[in-house]
Amino acid sequence: MVSSGAVSQDIVSALYKNYYESSGDNQAFISSHWQYYLPQVQALAKEGRIVPLRGDSFGDFQNTSLSRRLFSMATIGSYLLTFKDRWTILKLIKVTGKVFKRLGFHLTYDGFRQICSLALIAKHIPNTKKKITVLCIGDGYGLLSDLIKEIYPHAKICLLDLGKILTFQAHFCQQAHPESKHVLKSRFAPLADERDADFTYCPAEDLSLLDTYSFDLVVNIASMQEMNEDTIRAYFSFLRGHMKKDNLFYCCNRIEKQMPGGEASRILSYPWDGRDVHIVDEICPWFRYFFSSWTLARGPKVMGWRIPFINYFDGDIHHRLTRMHISGKAC
């Protein structure tokens, strides 16, 4: 199933039919986090079109309230004041501004973090004309994939996610890049020729359908922390057999996250290999705090008093930019 030249509902409708009108997700890929949040992810079939309505737990791009935007701007400004490479990030914000405009999104703190991650990756892939193959695992609205395509126009990007969330990605990536070729690769879709595809959408349970791919870059931001151990192991095993020798894996997740079912996810306990080379390995500098109209329990204090509107995340976020040790048929 392919779309090219305009925003097409074919892919979005196929995903909607399988994951909203019927329960197509393989439960083995769903942690207790998503057992709780996935029913709250909503899309609507309206006049022959699928409209993404609510993306709980994967971003605030649909929240356009003035207060949210103002607090985001304050958060972004405070980070930029402390960053040595602020001009690189500002330049990237300007270049990617076209993507936000096409999507009808404002630059929120969520979007700013994506840009910061891309700025780090771009330091290690400076050739923007390079024909790289990218795998984005758990990309929420698909914004990072859209930004990567804007910076690396020759990139081939695969998006892998739970079916309900992949519906959002198929919608917004087509909206951001309507002239690109978009392909759905799934057991319930007609066989598609993805050789020239710019964007390939693959539900998590159909991971094996990407067996012919080898990736230059793999990115996961704040979503492996919401996966169960079996899923993380399956992804790492897949990556080690499907990444090129000169590869990069950017992984940014919670040091420890307790999920509703009691299981814990820890980034440093993922199945890393002693032969992996960590180019960057630190607490993520753009995931330290945020400003908001509410004051949460976690945040800075002065003489025992909580400073209002400045909040910490529920746990520290660690990021690694890694050249992974590969096995199997990767080249």
Short mmCIF file of C-alpha atoms in Angstrom, two decimals:
data_model
loop_
_atom_site.label_atom_id
_atom_site.label_comp_id
_atom_site.label_asym_id
_atom_site.label_seq_id
_atom_site.Cartn_x
_atom_site.Cartn_y
_atom_site.Cartn_z
CA MET A 1 0.00 0.00 0.00
CA VAL A 2 1.66 3.19 -1.26
CA SER A 3 1.01 6.90 -1.37
CA SER A 4 2.99 9.43 -3.38
CA GLY A 5 2.50 13.00 -4.53
CA ALA A 6 -0.22 14.02 -2.04
CA VAL A 7 -1.54 13.25 1.42
CA SER A 8 -3.25 9.88 1.04
CA GLN A 9 -5.70 8.28 3.41
CA ASP A 10 -4.92 4.74 2.18
CA ILE A 11 -2.23 3.98 4.75
CA VAL A 12 -3.95 5.85 7.58
CA SER A 13 -7.27 4.14 6.86
CA ALA A 14 -5.68 0.68 6.78
CA LEU A 15 -4.05 1.29 10.15
CA TYR A 16 -7.28 2.73 11.56
CA LYS A 17 -9.31 -0.26 10.41
CA ASN A 18 -6.89 -2.76 11.94
CA TYR A 19 -6.08 -0.99 15.22
CA TYR A 20 -9.10 1.18 16.04
CA GLU A 21 -12.02 -0.72 14.54
CA SER A 22 -10.52 -4.03 15.66
CA SER A 23 -7.77 -4.94 18.11
CA GLY A 24 -4.82 -5.72 15.85
CA ASP A 25 -1.97 -5.14 18.31
CA ASN A 26 0.05 -8.14 19.41
CA GLN A 27 -0.21 -8.11 23.19
CA ALA A 28 3.35 -9.41 23.54
CA PHE A 29 4.57 -5.95 22.52
CA ILE A 30 2.36 -4.04 24.97
CA SER A 31 3.73 -3.22 28.43
CA SER A 32 1.50 -2.30 31.36
CA HIS A 33 2.28 1.34 30.53
CA TRP A 34 0.57 1.01 27.17
CA GLN A 35 -2.15 -1.24 28.51
CA TYR A 36 -3.12 1.82 30.54
CA TYR A 37 -2.50 4.59 27.98
CA LEU A 38 -3.30 2.97 24.63
CA PRO A 39 -7.11 3.02 25.15
CA GLN A 40 -6.81 6.80 25.57
CA VAL A 41 -5.15 7.25 22.15
CA GLN A 42 -7.96 8.38 19.89
CA ALA A 43 -8.62 8.90 16.20
CA LEU A 44 -11.92 9.45 14.40
CA ALA A 45 -13.26 8.43 11.00
CA LYS A 46 -15.03 11.51 9.67
CA GLU A 47 -16.40 12.04 6.16
CA GLY A 48 -14.06 9.46 4.69
CA ARG A 49 -10.96 10.80 6.43
CA ILE A 50 -9.15 9.70 9.58
CA VAL A 51 -8.55 12.52 12.04
CA PRO A 52 -5.99 11.98 14.86
CA LEU A 53 -7.58 13.40 17.98
CA ARG A 54 -5.61 12.60 21.10
CA GLY A 55 -2.07 11.30 21.58
CA ASP A 56 -1.86 10.74 25.30
CA SER A 57 1.64 9.96 26.58
CA PHE A 58 3.58 10.86 23.45
CA GLY A 59 3.73 14.63 23.15
CA ASP A 60 1.96 17.95 23.49
CA PHE A 61 1.87 19.11 19.86
CA GLN A 62 -1.94 19.16 19.75
CA ASN A 63 -2.13 21.38 22.83
CA THR A 64 -2.08 24.91 21.43
CA SER A 65 -3.14 26.85 24.53
CA LEU A 66 -1.41 30.19 24.96
CA SER A 67 -0.17 29.33 28.45
CA ARG A 68 1.39 26.06 27.25
CA ARG A 69 3.14 27.88 24.43
CA LEU A 70 4.45 30.63 26.71
CA PHE A 71 5.82 28.16 29.25
CA SER A 72 7.41 26.18 26.42
CA MET A 73 9.07 29.32 25.08
CA ALA A 74 10.40 30.13 28.56
CA THR A 75 11.75 26.59 28.95
CA ILE A 76 13.43 26.65 25.53
CA GLY A 77 14.97 30.07 26.18
CA SER A 78 16.40 29.02 29.53
CA TYR A 79 18.09 25.97 27.98
CA LEU A 80 19.53 27.95 25.07
CA LEU A 81 21.11 30.42 27.50
CA THR A 82 23.21 27.61 28.97
CA PHE A 83 24.10 25.64 25.80
CA LYS A 84 27.49 26.27 24.21
CA ASP A 85 26.20 25.14 20.80
CA ARG A 86 23.09 27.32 20.99
CA TRP A 87 23.73 28.83 17.54
CA THR A 88 23.79 25.39 15.94
CA ILE A 89 20.45 24.58 17.56
CA LEU A 90 18.97 27.97 16.61
CA LYS A 91 20.05 27.39 13.02
CA LEU A 92 18.41 23.97 13.07
CA ILE A 93 15.22 25.49 14.51
CA LYS A 94 15.15 27.91 11.58
CA VAL A 95 15.78 25.20 8.98
CA THR A 96 13.14 22.84 10.43
CA GLY A 97 10.59 25.62 10.94
CA LYS A 98 9.04 24.66 7.60
CA VAL A 99 8.12 21.26 9.03
CA PHE A 100 6.29 22.79 11.99
CA LYS A 101 4.47 25.16 9.63
CA ARG A 102 3.31 22.33 7.35
CA LEU A 103 2.06 20.38 10.35
CA GLY A 104 0.36 23.36 11.98
CA PHE A 105 2.46 22.73 15.12
CA HIS A 106 4.02 25.34 17.37
CA LEU A 107 7.58 24.82 18.55
CA THR A 108 6.97 23.39 22.01
CA TYR A 109 9.53 22.11 24.48
CA ASP A 110 8.81 18.59 23.15
CA GLY A 111 9.79 19.72 19.66
CA PHE A 112 12.85 21.54 21.00
CA ARG A 113 14.13 18.32 22.59
CA GLN A 114 13.77 16.52 19.25
CA ILE A 115 15.80 19.25 17.56
CA CYS A 116 18.52 19.06 20.23
CA SER A 117 18.80 15.30 19.72
CA LEU A 118 18.99 15.80 15.95
CA ALA A 119 21.70 18.45 16.40
CA LEU A 120 23.78 15.91 18.34
CA ILE A 121 23.26 13.23 15.69
CA ALA A 122 24.07 15.67 12.89
CA LYS A 123 27.52 16.30 14.37
CA HIS A 124 28.34 12.69 13.61
CA ILE A 125 26.57 12.57 10.21
CA PRO A 126 27.64 15.95 8.81
CA ASN A 127 27.00 15.06 5.15
CA THR A 128 23.36 16.09 4.67
CA LYS A 129 23.40 14.72 1.10
CA LYS A 130 24.24 11.22 2.30
CA LYS A 131 21.71 8.52 1.43
CA ILE A 132 21.20 7.12 4.91
CA THR A 133 18.68 4.52 6.01
CA VAL A 134 17.08 5.38 9.35
CA LEU A 135 14.90 3.44 11.79
CA CYS A 136 12.83 5.51 14.23
CA ILE A 137 11.40 3.36 17.02
CA GLY A 138 8.47 4.89 18.87
CA ASP A 139 8.35 8.32 17.21
CA GLY A 140 5.01 9.51 18.60
CA TYR A 141 3.65 12.03 16.09
CA GLY A 142 6.48 11.25 13.67
CA LEU A 143 8.05 14.66 14.22
CA LEU A 144 11.63 13.42 14.56
CA SER A 145 11.27 11.44 11.33
CA ASP A 146 9.97 14.58 9.63
CA LEU A 147 12.89 16.63 10.94
CA ILE A 148 15.44 14.01 9.83
CA LYS A 149 13.92 14.01 6.33
CA GLU A 150 14.14 17.80 6.22
CA ILE A 151 17.85 17.77 7.13
CA TYR A 152 18.72 14.64 5.14
CA PRO A 153 16.44 14.83 2.07
CA HIS A 154 17.88 11.61 0.60
CA ALA A 155 17.21 9.59 3.76
CA LYS A 156 15.01 6.50 3.72
CA ILE A 157 13.12 6.36 7.00
CA CYS A 158 11.34 3.40 8.61
CA LEU A 159 8.93 4.09 11.47
CA LEU A 160 8.25 1.24 13.89
CA ASP A 161 5.56 1.56 16.57
CA LEU A 162 2.36 0.18 18.05
CA GLY A 163 -0.35 0.29 15.40
CA LYS A 164 -2.55 2.89 17.05
CA ILE A 165 0.34 5.32 17.39
CA LEU A 166 1.71 4.50 13.93
CA THR A 167 -1.59 5.86 12.61
CA PHE A 168 -0.59 9.31 13.91
CA GLN A 169 2.83 9.00 12.29
CA ALA A 170 1.37 8.02 8.90
CA HIS A 171 -0.97 11.01 9.05
CA PHE A 172 1.52 13.67 10.11
CA CYS A 173 4.51 12.46 8.06
CA GLN A 174 2.38 12.59 4.92
CA GLN A 175 1.21 16.05 5.90
CA ALA A 176 4.80 17.22 6.40
CA HIS A 177 6.16 15.50 3.27
CA PRO A 178 3.28 15.02 0.82
CA GLU A 179 5.58 14.73 -2.20
CA SER A 180 7.50 11.81 -0.69
CA LYS A 181 6.70 8.17 -1.28
CA HIS A 182 5.00 6.55 1.72
CA VAL A 183 4.62 2.79 2.15
CA LEU A 184 2.85 0.59 4.69
CA LYS A 185 4.67 -2.68 5.34
CA SER A 186 2.37 -4.98 7.28
CA ARG A 187 0.87 -8.44 7.21
CA PHE A 188 -2.63 -6.94 6.67
CA ALA A 189 -1.65 -4.63 3.78
CA PRO A 190 -1.08 -5.50 0.11
CA LEU A 191 2.54 -6.20 -0.79
CA ALA A 192 4.21 -2.86 -1.56
CA ASP A 193 7.42 -2.03 -3.40
CA GLU A 194 9.38 -0.10 -0.79
CA ARG A 195 12.67 0.18 -2.72
CA ASP A 196 12.17 3.89 -3.47
CA ALA A 197 10.09 4.68 -0.38
CA ASP A 198 10.99 7.75 1.64
CA PHE A 199 8.83 6.68 4.59
CA THR A 200 7.99 3.07 5.49
CA TYR A 201 5.51 2.42 8.31
CA CYS A 202 5.76 -0.91 10.12
CA PRO A 203 3.67 -2.05 13.12
CA ALA A 204 5.76 -3.45 15.99
CA GLU A 205 4.49 -7.00 15.60
CA ASP A 206 5.59 -6.99 11.95
CA LEU A 207 9.23 -6.26 12.76
CA SER A 208 10.35 -9.36 10.84
CA LEU A 209 9.08 -7.76 7.61
CA LEU A 210 12.03 -5.35 7.84
CA ASP A 211 14.43 -8.28 7.58
CA THR A 212 15.90 -7.08 4.28
CA TYR A 213 16.90 -3.67 5.70
CA SER A 214 20.22 -2.51 7.09
CA PHE A 215 20.35 0.80 8.94
CA ASP A 216 22.89 3.58 9.23
CA LEU A 217 21.03 5.26 12.09
CA VAL A 218 18.53 4.04 14.68
CA VAL A 219 16.80 6.46 17.06
CA ASN A 220 14.72 5.85 20.15
CA ILE A 221 13.69 8.73 22.40
CA ALA A 222 11.66 8.20 25.58
CA SER A 223 9.80 5.11 24.40
CA MET A 224 11.97 2.09 25.27
CA GLN A 225 11.39 3.20 28.85
CA GLU A 226 7.73 2.26 28.24
CA MET A 227 8.45 -1.21 26.82
CA ASN A 228 8.65 -4.57 28.51
CA GLU A 229 11.98 -6.42 28.72
CA ASP A 230 11.08 -8.99 26.05
CA THR A 231 10.32 -6.25 23.52
CA ILE A 232 13.57 -4.39 24.26
CA ARG A 233 15.56 -7.62 23.90
CA ALA A 234 13.83 -8.36 20.60
CA TYR A 235 14.67 -4.88 19.28
CA PHE A 236 18.31 -5.05 20.34
CA SER A 237 18.68 -8.48 18.77
CA PHE A 238 17.12 -7.18 15.55
CA LEU A 239 19.38 -4.11 15.50
CA ARG A 240 22.57 -6.11 15.92
CA GLY A 241 21.66 -8.10 12.81
CA HIS A 242 20.40 -5.15 10.75
CA MET A 243 22.76 -2.24 11.33
CA LYS A 244 25.62 -1.30 9.06
CA LYS A 245 29.17 -1.55 10.33
CA ASP A 246 29.57 2.22 10.58
CA ASN A 247 26.28 2.65 12.47
CA LEU A 248 24.86 5.00 15.10
CA PHE A 249 22.19 4.23 17.69
CA TYR A 250 20.80 7.18 19.62
CA CYS A 251 18.97 5.97 22.74
CA CYS A 252 17.49 8.48 25.21
CA ASN A 253 15.44 7.02 28.05
CA ARG A 254 14.77 7.09 31.77
CA ILE A 255 17.47 5.70 34.06
CA GLU A 256 14.64 3.88 35.81
CA LYS A 257 10.92 3.92 35.15
CA GLN A 258 8.35 2.01 37.16
CA MET A 259 5.31 1.03 35.12
CA PRO A 260 1.71 0.56 36.32
CA GLY A 261 2.09 -3.24 36.38
CA GLY A 262 5.12 -3.06 38.66
CA GLU A 263 7.79 -3.85 36.07
CA ALA A 264 10.77 -1.51 35.83
CA SER A 265 12.67 -0.30 32.78
CA ARG A 266 16.31 0.78 33.17
CA ILE A 267 18.32 2.11 30.23
CA LEU A 268 21.67 0.94 31.64
CA SER A 269 20.25 -2.58 31.94
CA TYR A 270 19.24 -2.82 28.29
CA PRO A 271 21.13 -5.63 26.49
CA TRP A 272 24.19 -3.55 25.69
CA ASP A 273 27.36 -5.33 24.64
CA GLY A 274 30.83 -4.68 26.04
CA ARG A 275 31.98 -4.21 22.44
CA ASP A 276 29.54 -1.34 21.88
CA VAL A 277 31.30 2.03 21.61
CA HIS A 278 29.47 4.81 23.46
CA ILE A 279 30.38 8.11 21.79
CA VAL A 280 28.08 10.05 24.13
CA ASP A 281 27.07 8.55 27.48
CA GLU A 282 25.58 10.98 30.01
CA ILE A 283 22.52 12.50 31.63
CA CYS A 284 20.68 14.21 28.77
CA PRO A 285 21.27 17.98 29.13
CA TRP A 286 17.96 19.02 27.51
CA PHE A 287 15.84 16.69 29.63
CA ARG A 288 16.55 18.22 33.05
CA TYR A 289 13.54 20.42 33.90
CA PHE A 290 10.56 22.21 32.36
CA PHE A 291 8.36 25.21 33.16
CA SER A 292 4.60 24.78 33.40
CA SER A 293 1.51 26.45 34.86
CA TRP A 294 1.33 23.78 37.56
CA THR A 295 3.89 22.93 40.24
CA LEU A 296 4.63 19.24 40.64
CA ALA A 297 6.12 17.50 43.66
CA ARG A 298 9.54 17.23 42.03
CA GLY A 299 11.40 20.48 41.53
CA PRO A 300 13.94 22.95 42.97
CA LYS A 301 13.61 24.22 46.53
CA VAL A 302 14.99 27.20 48.40
CA MET A 303 15.14 26.86 52.18
CA GLY A 304 12.69 23.97 51.93
CA TRP A 305 10.17 25.90 49.83
CA ARG A 306 9.30 24.67 46.34
CA ILE A 307 10.00 27.21 43.62
CA PRO A 308 6.73 27.38 41.67
CA PHE A 309 6.33 26.54 37.96
CA ILE A 310 9.76 24.84 37.60
CA ASN A 311 9.46 21.06 37.54
CA TYR A 312 11.80 18.09 37.31
CA PHE A 313 10.92 14.92 35.45
CA ASP A 314 9.95 11.83 37.45
CA GLY A 315 13.45 10.48 36.98
CA ASP A 316 16.75 11.35 35.32
CA ILE A 317 16.94 10.84 31.56
CA HIS A 318 20.14 9.28 30.20
CA HIS A 319 21.20 9.33 26.57
CA ARG A 320 23.71 7.30 24.61
CA LEU A 321 24.99 7.77 21.10
CA THR A 322 26.48 4.38 20.38
CA ARG A 323 28.27 2.55 17.61
CA MET A 324 26.76 -0.87 18.16
CA HIS A 325 28.61 -4.13 17.84
CA ILE A 326 26.86 -5.98 15.04
CA SER A 327 26.31 -9.62 14.26
CA GLY A 328 24.60 -11.64 11.58
CA LYS A 329 24.14 -10.28 8.07
CA ALA A 330 24.54 -6.54 8.67
CA CYS A 331 27.00 -4.85 6.38
#
